[in-house]
Tab-separated table of C-alpha atoms in Angstrom:
chain	number	residue	atom	x	y	z
A	1	MET	CA	97.967	-45.784	46.958
A	2	ASP	CA	101.636	-46.454	46.564
A	3	THR	CA	102.424	-50.150	46.625
A	4	THR	CA	106.275	-50.117	46.005
A	5	THR	CA	108.816	-52.756	46.791
A	6	ASP	CA	109.679	-50.907	50.207
A	7	TRP	CA	109.035	-52.886	52.971
A	8	ASN	CA	107.871	-49.991	54.870
A	9	ILE	CA	104.384	-48.670	54.788
A	10	PRO	CA	103.890	-45.024	55.018
A	11	PHE	CA	100.716	-43.596	56.479
A	12	GLN	CA	97.788	-44.090	54.280
A	13	THR	CA	94.291	-44.365	54.407
A	14	ILE	CA	92.244	-47.106	52.528
A	15	ASP	CA	89.151	-46.207	50.640
A	16	TRP	CA	87.248	-49.643	50.243
A	17	THR	CA	84.975	-48.157	48.027
A	18	LYS	CA	87.523	-47.558	45.384
A	19	ILE	CA	88.863	-51.114	45.698
A	20	PRO	CA	87.623	-53.288	42.929
A	21	ARG	CA	85.591	-56.206	43.879
A	22	VAL	CA	86.483	-59.777	42.618
A	23	GLU	CA	83.956	-62.692	42.833
A	24	TYR	CA	85.300	-66.410	43.453
A	25	LYS	CA	83.001	-69.500	43.743
A	26	GLY	CA	83.029	-71.417	46.827
A	27	VAL	CA	81.620	-75.286	46.614
A	28	THR	CA	78.507	-73.423	47.407
A	29	GLY	CA	77.788	-69.779	47.271
A	30	THR	CA	80.350	-67.272	46.340
A	31	SER	CA	82.996	-64.669	48.183
A	32	THR	CA	83.854	-61.341	47.180
A	33	TRP	CA	87.179	-60.021	47.656
A	34	GLN	CA	88.378	-56.389	47.817
A	35	THR	CA	92.147	-56.676	47.718
A	36	ILE	CA	95.399	-54.283	48.919
A	37	GLN	CA	98.864	-56.026	48.428
A	38	PHE	CA	102.200	-54.807	50.086
A	39	PRO	CA	105.316	-56.594	49.727
A	40	GLY	CA	104.841	-59.314	52.100
A	41	LEU	CA	101.231	-58.179	53.353
A	42	ARG	CA	97.963	-58.827	52.033
A	43	ILE	CA	94.891	-56.912	53.486
A	44	ARG	CA	91.203	-58.132	52.001
A	45	ILE	CA	87.616	-57.059	52.998
A	46	VAL	CA	85.947	-60.282	52.221
A	47	GLU	CA	81.954	-61.333	51.987
A	48	TYR	CA	80.643	-64.870	52.245
A	49	SER	CA	77.180	-65.047	50.170
A	50	LYS	CA	74.426	-67.050	52.316
A	51	GLY	CA	75.241	-70.833	52.093
A	52	TYR	CA	79.093	-69.886	51.465
A	53	LEU	CA	81.317	-73.015	51.832
A	54	ALA	CA	84.860	-72.664	50.882
A	55	ASP	CA	86.310	-75.032	47.773
A	56	HIS	CA	89.450	-75.828	49.356
A	57	TRP	CA	91.128	-76.483	52.716
A	58	CYS	CA	93.843	-73.732	53.313
A	59	GLN	CA	97.094	-74.237	54.968
A	60	LYS	CA	98.017	-70.154	54.939
A	61	GLY	CA	98.132	-68.308	58.121
A	62	HIS	CA	95.675	-65.533	58.565
A	63	ILE	CA	94.398	-62.987	61.162
A	64	VAL	CA	90.499	-62.946	60.422
A	65	HIS	CA	88.329	-60.101	61.999
A	66	CYS	CA	84.321	-60.724	61.649
A	67	LEU	CA	82.984	-57.246	60.523
A	68	GLU	CA	79.127	-58.226	60.269
A	69	GLY	CA	77.586	-61.512	60.722
A	70	GLU	CA	78.634	-65.016	61.753
A	71	PHE	CA	80.660	-67.691	60.226
A	72	ILE	CA	82.034	-71.071	61.134
A	73	SER	CA	85.840	-71.810	60.780
A	74	GLU	CA	86.035	-75.397	60.178
A	75	LEU	CA	89.420	-77.245	60.777
A	76	GLN	CA	90.067	-80.512	58.894
A	77	ASN	CA	90.491	-82.535	62.245
A	78	GLY	CA	86.785	-81.943	62.817
A	79	GLU	CA	86.868	-78.820	64.989
A	80	ALA	CA	84.773	-75.892	64.317
A	81	THR	CA	84.347	-72.309	65.817
A	82	SER	CA	81.962	-69.700	65.425
A	83	LEU	CA	82.982	-66.066	64.656
A	84	LYS	CA	80.562	-63.599	65.279
A	85	LYS	CA	80.881	-59.623	64.599
A	86	GLY	CA	83.575	-58.399	66.712
A	87	MET	CA	85.548	-62.063	67.036
A	88	THR	CA	88.876	-62.515	65.733
A	89	TYR	CA	91.056	-65.775	64.931
A	90	VAL	CA	94.578	-66.197	64.134
A	91	VAL	CA	96.440	-68.699	62.958
A	92	SER	CA	100.473	-69.456	61.275
A	93	ASP	CA	100.585	-71.030	57.944
A	94	GLU	CA	100.651	-74.693	58.038
A	95	MET	CA	99.405	-74.655	61.542
A	96	SER	CA	95.951	-75.939	60.527
A	97	SER	CA	93.708	-76.908	57.383
A	98	HIS	CA	90.726	-74.753	57.748
A	99	ARG	CA	87.716	-73.503	55.516
A	100	SER	CA	84.808	-71.105	56.171
A	101	TYR	CA	81.050	-71.850	55.892
A	102	SER	CA	78.583	-69.197	56.396
A	103	LYS	CA	74.879	-69.760	56.734
A	104	ASP	CA	73.518	-66.186	56.519
A	105	GLY	CA	76.447	-64.316	54.799
A	106	VAL	CA	79.579	-62.741	56.559
A	107	LYS	CA	81.577	-59.549	55.960
A	108	VAL	CA	85.339	-60.215	57.268
A	109	MET	CA	88.697	-58.536	57.197
A	110	ILE	CA	91.483	-60.764	56.440
A	111	ILE	CA	95.177	-59.635	56.835
A	112	ASP	CA	98.007	-62.234	56.016
A	113	GLY	CA	101.623	-62.077	54.800
A	114	ASP	CA	105.240	-63.223	55.551
A	115	PHE	CA	105.119	-62.412	59.071
A	116	LEU	CA	102.572	-65.537	59.661
A	117	LYS	CA	105.127	-67.897	57.923
A	118	PHE	CA	105.818	-71.315	60.174
A	119	THR	CA	108.813	-71.509	62.110
A	120	ARG	CA	110.002	-74.354	63.625
A	121	ASN	CA	111.170	-74.401	67.145
A	122	ASP	CA	113.697	-77.149	67.272
């Protein structure tokens, strides 16, 4: 796969079976990431183990699509949303503090990058 500094991405396929898996510990459980990085764009397949709780409140914008299972996206203000297979959430940078929790494990695709940067509309 070519990941040059060109902002244009030519047509290509991603064979996720060939992308290395990197494990990160949560407050409880683990998350495993497979990451493709382009200039200004990151695409990940992420799996949360049973009982996973993120170890931080995230301010980054994401498009998160649930591929398998179910998870809770908690907002620091106390709101929580359950996402199941086939559901997606979208948020821009700095628009919420959020973290993920999965009771039984889940697999998601996460897309983030410069296009989600917070823009003040004054």
